[in-house]
GROMACS .gro file of C-alpha atoms in nm:
model
  317
    1MET     CA    1  -1.444   2.076   4.298
    2ALA     CA    2  -1.298   1.964   3.967
    3ALA     CA    3  -1.255   1.587   3.948
    4PRO     CA    4  -0.879   1.468   3.993
    5ILE     CA    5  -0.683   1.389   3.690
    6ALA     CA    6  -0.410   1.117   3.674
    7THR     CA    7  -0.131   1.069   3.434
    8VAL     CA    8  -0.105   0.694   3.325
    9ILE     CA    9   0.242   0.579   3.284
   10VAL     CA   10   0.274   0.232   3.104
   11VAL     CA   11   0.622   0.031   3.131
   12SER     CA   12   0.731  -0.288   3.035
   13ARG     CA   13   0.776  -0.574   3.276
   14ASP     CA   14   0.943  -0.867   3.092
   15ARG     CA   15   0.791  -0.901   2.749
   16TRP     CA   16   0.664  -0.694   2.467
   17SER     CA   17   0.448  -0.943   2.262
   18VAL     CA   18   0.121  -0.862   2.448
   19ALA     CA   19   0.180  -0.473   2.459
   20PRO     CA   20  -0.037  -0.383   2.157
   21THR     CA   21  -0.332  -0.561   2.294
   22THR     CA   22  -0.304  -0.454   2.652
   23LEU     CA   23  -0.260  -0.097   2.542
   24ASP     CA   24  -0.570  -0.085   2.324
   25LEU     CA   25  -0.771  -0.248   2.628
   26LEU     CA   26  -0.623   0.014   2.872
   27LEU     CA   27  -0.722   0.305   2.626
   28ALA     CA   28  -1.069   0.173   2.580
   29ARG     CA   29  -1.116   0.146   2.969
   30THR     CA   30  -0.951   0.484   3.059
   31ASP     CA   31  -1.142   0.823   3.030
   32PRO     CA   32  -0.953   1.032   2.761
   33ARG     CA   33  -0.923   1.318   3.008
   34HIS     CA   34  -0.639   1.124   3.174
   35PRO     CA   35  -0.310   1.159   2.972
   36VAL     CA   36  -0.138   0.836   2.898
   37VAL     CA   37   0.248   0.802   2.859
   38VAL     CA   38   0.410   0.491   2.715
   39VAL     CA   39   0.754   0.429   2.788
   40ASP     CA   40   0.945   0.240   2.523
   41GLY     CA   41   1.284   0.084   2.612
   42ARG     CA   42   1.403  -0.064   2.307
   43ALA     CA   43   1.080  -0.250   2.207
   44PRO     CA   44   1.073  -0.476   1.893
   45ARG     CA   45   1.013  -0.288   1.586
   46GLN     CA   46   0.652  -0.393   1.530
   47VAL     CA   47   0.555  -0.311   1.871
   48ALA     CA   48   0.724   0.038   1.861
   49ALA     CA   49   0.536   0.092   1.531
   50THR     CA   50   0.198   0.020   1.715
   51PHE     CA   51   0.275   0.268   2.005
   52ASP     CA   52   0.355   0.537   1.719
   53ARG     CA   53   0.043   0.462   1.551
   54ARG     CA   54  -0.169   0.505   1.881
   55ALA     CA   55   0.034   0.835   1.942
   56THR     CA   56  -0.110   0.983   1.610
   57SER     CA   57  -0.450   0.981   1.794
   58GLY     CA   58  -0.325   1.224   2.060
   59ARG     CA   59  -0.431   0.983   2.323
   60VAL     CA   60  -0.074   0.869   2.380
   61ARG     CA   61   0.267   1.021   2.416
   62VAL     CA   62   0.565   0.793   2.359
   63VAL     CA   63   0.888   0.838   2.535
   64ARG     CA   64   1.166   0.630   2.388
   65ARG     CA   65   1.503   0.518   2.496
   66ASP     CA   66   1.733   0.304   2.280
   67ARG     CA   67   1.809   0.049   2.555
   68HIS     CA   68   1.629  -0.196   2.787
   69LEU     CA   69   1.485  -0.009   3.086
   70ALA     CA   70   1.439  -0.178   3.436
   71GLY     CA   71   1.109  -0.096   3.591
   72ASN     CA   72   1.191   0.184   3.811
   73GLU     CA   73   1.415   0.345   3.554
   74ALA     CA   74   1.108   0.331   3.311
   75ARG     CA   75   0.883   0.493   3.566
   76ASN     CA   76   1.118   0.763   3.623
   77VAL     CA   77   1.135   0.827   3.256
   78GLY     CA   78   0.782   0.842   3.215
   79LEU     CA   79   0.754   1.082   3.501
   80GLU     CA   80   0.964   1.348   3.334
   81GLY     CA   81   0.752   1.665   3.292
   82VAL     CA   82   0.430   1.501   3.444
   83SER     CA   83   0.242   1.764   3.668
   84THR     CA   84  -0.105   1.592   3.744
   85GLU     CA   85  -0.215   1.521   4.100
   86TRP     CA   86  -0.215   1.151   4.069
   87ILE     CA   87   0.018   0.913   3.885
   88ALA     CA   88  -0.086   0.569   3.768
   89PHE     CA   89   0.179   0.323   3.705
   90VAL     CA   90   0.078   0.024   3.485
   91GLU     CA   91   0.288  -0.264   3.345
   92ASN     CA   92   0.224  -0.370   3.002
   93ASP     CA   93   0.129  -0.719   3.055
   94ALA     CA   94  -0.165  -0.614   3.276
   95VAL     CA   95  -0.543  -0.586   3.207
   96LEU     CA   96  -0.740  -0.368   3.427
   97SER     CA   97  -1.125  -0.382   3.471
   98GLU     CA   98  -1.358  -0.127   3.329
   99GLY     CA   99  -1.373   0.200   3.520
  100TRP     CA  100  -1.051   0.130   3.699
  101LEU     CA  101  -0.909   0.458   3.714
  102GLU     CA  102  -1.227   0.645   3.830
  103THR     CA  103  -1.271   0.385   4.107
  104LEU     CA  104  -0.921   0.405   4.234
  105LEU     CA  105  -0.915   0.797   4.228
  106ALA     CA  106  -1.256   0.811   4.414
  107THR     CA  107  -1.115   0.582   4.694
  108GLY     CA  108  -0.792   0.779   4.712
  109GLU     CA  109  -0.965   1.105   4.747
  110ASP     CA  110  -1.223   0.959   4.997
  111ARG     CA  111  -0.972   0.797   5.216
  112GLY     CA  112  -0.710   1.044   5.199
  113ALA     CA  113  -0.467   0.776   5.088
  114ALA     CA  114  -0.115   0.822   4.951
  115SER     CA  115  -0.177   0.541   4.699
  116VAL     CA  116  -0.450   0.289   4.599
  117TYR     CA  117  -0.434  -0.030   4.419
  118PRO     CA  118  -0.651  -0.321   4.283
  119ALA     CA  119  -0.687  -0.685   4.338
  120TYR     CA  120  -0.416  -0.863   4.129
  121LEU     CA  121  -0.507  -1.164   3.944
  122GLU     CA  122  -0.344  -1.423   3.729
  123PRO     CA  123  -0.502  -1.671   3.469
  124GLY     CA  124  -0.623  -1.997   3.602
  125ARG     CA  125  -0.773  -2.315   3.434
  126ASP     CA  126  -1.113  -2.245   3.576
  127GLY     CA  127  -1.090  -1.863   3.607
  128PRO     CA  128  -0.874  -1.613   3.769
  129LEU     CA  129  -0.667  -1.686   4.061
  130VAL     CA  130  -0.549  -1.436   4.336
  131HIS     CA  131  -0.201  -1.320   4.252
  132GLY     CA  132  -0.210  -1.064   4.530
  133THR     CA  133  -0.434  -0.862   4.750
  134GLY     CA  134  -0.168  -0.637   4.900
  135ALA     CA  135   0.048  -0.727   5.208
  136GLU     CA  136   0.119  -0.615   5.570
  137LEU     CA  137   0.483  -0.584   5.654
  138ASP     CA  138   0.676  -0.660   5.994
  139VAL     CA  139   1.011  -0.494   6.038
  140GLU     CA  140   1.231  -0.593   6.352
  141GLY     CA  141   1.585  -0.597   6.452
  142PRO     CA  142   1.863  -0.342   6.452
  143PRO     CA  143   2.012  -0.173   6.152
  144GLY     CA  144   2.217  -0.425   5.943
  145ARG     CA  145   2.018  -0.722   6.102
  146ARG     CA  146   1.665  -0.616   6.034
  147ARG     CA  147   1.418  -0.885   5.925
  148LEU     CA  148   1.133  -0.829   5.707
  149ARG     CA  149   0.823  -1.041   5.704
  150GLU     CA  150   0.540  -1.009   5.463
  151HIS     CA  151   0.193  -1.132   5.539
  152GLN     CA  152  -0.015  -1.209   5.218
  153HIS     CA  153  -0.376  -1.289   5.190
  154HIS     CA  154  -0.568  -1.555   4.969
  155LEU     CA  155  -0.276  -1.632   4.737
  156GLY     CA  156  -0.352  -1.874   4.463
  157ARG     CA  157  -0.716  -1.902   4.559
  158PRO     CA  158  -1.004  -1.872   4.293
  159TRP     CA  159  -1.112  -1.525   4.259
  160HIS     CA  160  -1.476  -1.603   4.244
  161ASP     CA  161  -1.447  -1.752   4.595
  162VAL     CA  162  -1.269  -1.461   4.732
  163ALA     CA  163  -1.433  -1.155   4.572
  164THR     CA  164  -1.733  -1.147   4.806
  165GLN     CA  165  -1.509  -1.176   5.109
  166VAL     CA  166  -1.274  -0.887   5.067
  167VAL     CA  167  -1.336  -0.528   5.136
  168ALA     CA  168  -1.138  -0.211   5.082
  169THR     CA  169  -0.872  -0.170   5.337
  170ALA     CA  170  -0.549   0.006   5.423
  171ARG     CA  171  -0.268  -0.250   5.337
  172ILE     CA  172   0.075  -0.114   5.297
  173GLN     CA  173   0.231  -0.314   5.032
  174SER     CA  174   0.088  -0.311   4.670
  175GLU     CA  175   0.246  -0.473   4.369
  176PRO     CA  176   0.396  -0.295   4.053
  177HIS     CA  177   0.150  -0.435   3.801
  178ALA     CA  178  -0.087  -0.144   3.860
  179LEU     CA  179  -0.064   0.136   4.112
  180LEU     CA  180  -0.228   0.490   4.172
  181ILE     CA  181  -0.009   0.721   4.369
  182ARG     CA  182  -0.020   1.091   4.462
  183ARG     CA  183   0.257   1.295   4.286
  184GLU     CA  184   0.324   1.474   4.610
  185VAL     CA  185   0.425   1.146   4.786
  186LEU     CA  186   0.658   1.063   4.492
  187GLU     CA  187   0.834   1.389   4.534
  188ARG     CA  188   0.869   1.320   4.907
  189ILE     CA  189   1.025   0.991   4.832
  190GLY     CA  190   1.245   1.119   4.553
  191ASP     CA  191   1.323   0.930   4.240
  192LEU     CA  192   1.227   0.569   4.242
  193ASP     CA  193   1.535   0.366   4.319
  194GLU     CA  194   1.684   0.254   3.987
  195SER     CA  195   1.922   0.002   4.148
  196LEU     CA  196   1.632  -0.214   4.215
  197LEU     CA  197   1.654  -0.362   3.872
  198SER     CA  198   1.398  -0.653   3.878
  199TRP     CA  199   1.281  -0.714   4.236
  200PHE     CA  200   1.161  -0.542   4.564
  201ASP     CA  201   1.068  -0.224   4.385
  202HIS     CA  202   0.711  -0.275   4.543
  203THR     CA  203   0.879  -0.357   4.881
  204ASP     CA  204   1.094  -0.044   4.869
  205LEU     CA  205   0.772   0.178   4.787
  206ALA     CA  206   0.582   0.001   5.083
  207LEU     CA  207   0.866   0.086   5.322
  208HIS     CA  208   0.875   0.456   5.218
  209HIS     CA  209   0.494   0.459   5.297
  210ARG     CA  210   0.584   0.324   5.625
  211ARG     CA  211   0.859   0.569   5.683
  212LEU     CA  212   0.648   0.865   5.585
  213GLY     CA  213   0.350   0.734   5.783
  214VAL     CA  214   0.108   0.741   5.488
  215GLU     CA  215  -0.160   0.476   5.378
  216ALA     CA  216  -0.185   0.252   5.086
  217TRP     CA  217  -0.544   0.120   5.019
  218PHE     CA  218  -0.633  -0.197   4.854
  219VAL     CA  219  -0.968  -0.142   4.634
  220PRO     CA  220  -1.110  -0.496   4.543
  221ASP     CA  221  -1.378  -0.334   4.325
  222VAL     CA  222  -1.093  -0.294   4.058
  223THR     CA  223  -0.900  -0.598   3.918
  224CYS     CA  224  -0.569  -0.622   3.740
  225LEU     CA  225  -0.510  -0.950   3.553
  226TYR     CA  226  -0.144  -1.018   3.521
  227LEU     CA  227  -0.088  -1.204   3.200
  228THR     CA  228   0.181  -1.445   3.320
  229PRO     CA  229   0.387  -1.611   3.046
  230PRO     CA  230   0.413  -1.838   2.874
  231PRO     CA  231   0.404  -1.777   2.574
  232LEU     CA  232   0.726  -1.593   2.502
  233ALA     CA  233   0.790  -1.454   2.158
  234LEU     CA  234   1.156  -1.479   2.049
  235HIS     CA  235   1.199  -1.099   2.067
  236ASP     CA  236   1.077  -1.114   2.428
  237LEU     CA  237   1.379  -1.332   2.530
  238PRO     CA  238   1.624  -1.062   2.606
  239SER     CA  239   1.382  -0.866   2.830
  240PHE     CA  240   1.268  -1.185   2.996
  241LEU     CA  241   1.612  -1.313   3.072
  242LEU     CA  242   1.729  -0.985   3.225
  243ARG     CA  243   1.417  -0.933   3.425
  244TRP     CA  244   1.428  -1.273   3.580
  245SER     CA  245   1.814  -1.332   3.592
  246ARG     CA  246   2.001  -1.430   3.897
  247ALA     CA  247   2.234  -1.119   3.855
  248TRP     CA  248   1.958  -0.868   3.855
  249TYR     CA  249   1.781  -1.043   4.151
  250GLU     CA  250   2.094  -1.035   4.358
  251ARG     CA  251   2.167  -0.694   4.284
  252SER     CA  252   1.821  -0.578   4.364
  253LEU     CA  253   1.840  -0.769   4.709
  254ASP     CA  254   2.183  -0.627   4.780
  255ARG     CA  255   2.048  -0.281   4.723
  256LEU     CA  256   1.722  -0.330   4.948
  257CYS     CA  257   1.934  -0.459   5.228
  258GLU     CA  258   2.183  -0.179   5.191
  259VAL     CA  259   1.922   0.091   5.199
  260TRP     CA  260   1.693  -0.045   5.473
  261GLY     CA  261   1.948  -0.223   5.696
  262PHE     CA  262   1.809  -0.578   5.632
  263ASP     CA  263   1.995  -0.894   5.713
  264ARG     CA  264   2.119  -1.018   5.372
  265HIS     CA  265   2.131  -1.367   5.505
  266ASP     CA  266   1.801  -1.407   5.630
  267HIS     CA  267   1.611  -1.698   5.516
  268GLU     CA  268   1.302  -1.482   5.420
  269TRP     CA  269   1.470  -1.413   5.093
  270ASP     CA  270   1.466  -1.783   4.996
  271HIS     CA  271   1.102  -1.740   4.916
  272HIS     CA  272   1.160  -1.484   4.664
  273ALA     CA  273   1.457  -1.646   4.504
  274LEU     CA  274   1.242  -1.972   4.463
  275TYR     CA  275   0.971  -1.766   4.309
  276ARG     CA  276   1.222  -1.625   4.064
  277THR     CA  277   1.332  -1.953   3.962
  278ASP     CA  278   0.989  -2.101   3.921
  279VAL     CA  279   0.879  -1.829   3.703
  280ARG     CA  280   1.183  -1.869   3.465
  281ARG     CA  281   1.129  -2.241   3.437
  282SER     CA  282   0.750  -2.223   3.391
  283VAL     CA  283   0.795  -2.083   3.041
  284LEU     CA  284   0.985  -2.381   2.909
  285THR     CA  285   0.864  -2.740   2.895
  286ARG     CA  286   0.650  -2.976   3.120
  287SER     CA  287   0.962  -3.160   3.248
  288ARG     CA  288   1.127  -2.990   3.555
  289TYR     CA  289   1.455  -3.160   3.484
  290VAL     CA  290   1.475  -3.033   3.125
  291ASN     CA  291   1.369  -2.696   3.259
  292ALA     CA  292   1.640  -2.690   3.522
  293ALA     CA  293   1.887  -2.785   3.260
  294ILE     CA  294   1.804  -2.511   3.022
  295ASP     CA  295   1.772  -2.261   3.295
  296HIS     CA  296   2.136  -2.321   3.386
  297ALA     CA  297   2.236  -2.321   3.027
  298ALA     CA  298   2.084  -1.962   2.983
  299VAL     CA  299   2.313  -1.819   3.270
  300PRO     CA  300   2.601  -1.715   3.035
  301ALA     CA  301   2.355  -1.541   2.796
  302GLU     CA  302   2.229  -1.342   3.108
  303TRP     CA  303   2.581  -1.235   3.171
  304VAL     CA  304   2.635  -1.097   2.836
  305LEU     CA  305   2.291  -0.929   2.827
  306ASP     CA  306   2.361  -0.766   3.171
  307TRP     CA  307   2.707  -0.646   3.060
  308TRP     CA  308   2.581  -0.529   2.742
  309ASN     CA  309   2.283  -0.322   2.921
  310ASP     CA  310   2.523  -0.172   3.162
  311ARG     CA  311   2.731  -0.067   2.876
  312ALA     CA  312   2.441   0.080   2.690
  313HIS     CA  313   2.332   0.257   3.016
  314ALA     CA  314   2.685   0.414   3.048
  315SER     CA  315   2.693   0.556   2.705
  316THR     CA  316   2.327   0.702   2.687
  317PRO     CA  317   2.129   0.933   2.875
   0.00000   0.00000   0.00000
């Protein structure tokens, strides 16, 4: 039997400045038999030029839109015309370990999984910390008042302490930094929900797994290092402000609750809102008071960016 092939679709998360470096690492660590699609949603000129240079090698196909693309919209754009059995979504501020794709593919095939994903790490002072190892979800209550509870594992712990303790296991919720999924499962889901602008795209995908009765597998033999900001380049600010804006967060939460019947006023959402605020303020100064003032001052700029992006979305395909 021929080895399975995956199409790797690279999308932006909230900044472009690291994309040339992470793309080169991805190409070096991915077997050339797997096609790579880079989705460019108004990348800065120098970054877009890097993408075009990589495309001349034949390893990369660039798909371009002249406006900022939220995560699920970029993934849907990258999916157009793809026919491989497996799809790997990778965000452009993630660094995957050597042999990542072959290991995930082997686990997916062996387990009959709908999707597979790595251990998500983030930089720490003394080495990588656990950013996520997947989560279980509990859903209870009637439609409109349903409550969602996430059960995470080892968050914030040093990876060198955790790596020997974890094993591959079925765990329903992955994260959007890197994920391998069967195309057939995506077709059953339909287009990824583009109304989830900045948040809850991974939650929505996990809930679809639950609805379809299929498994997602956590594979700790593969790691994905999420390069958390700072620093931010000046040309990263529009993407970053939109990605972490209150407007995009609130619209995403409204959409999730509408589709899945969750209680919009459940205190569970407070943890997500706090994380959003912490990330925004972490890229500024060491003073939380100064950070709070700058954060509040940036809100009018967010409104303008949100309005402008919606306007661009309405006028282009």
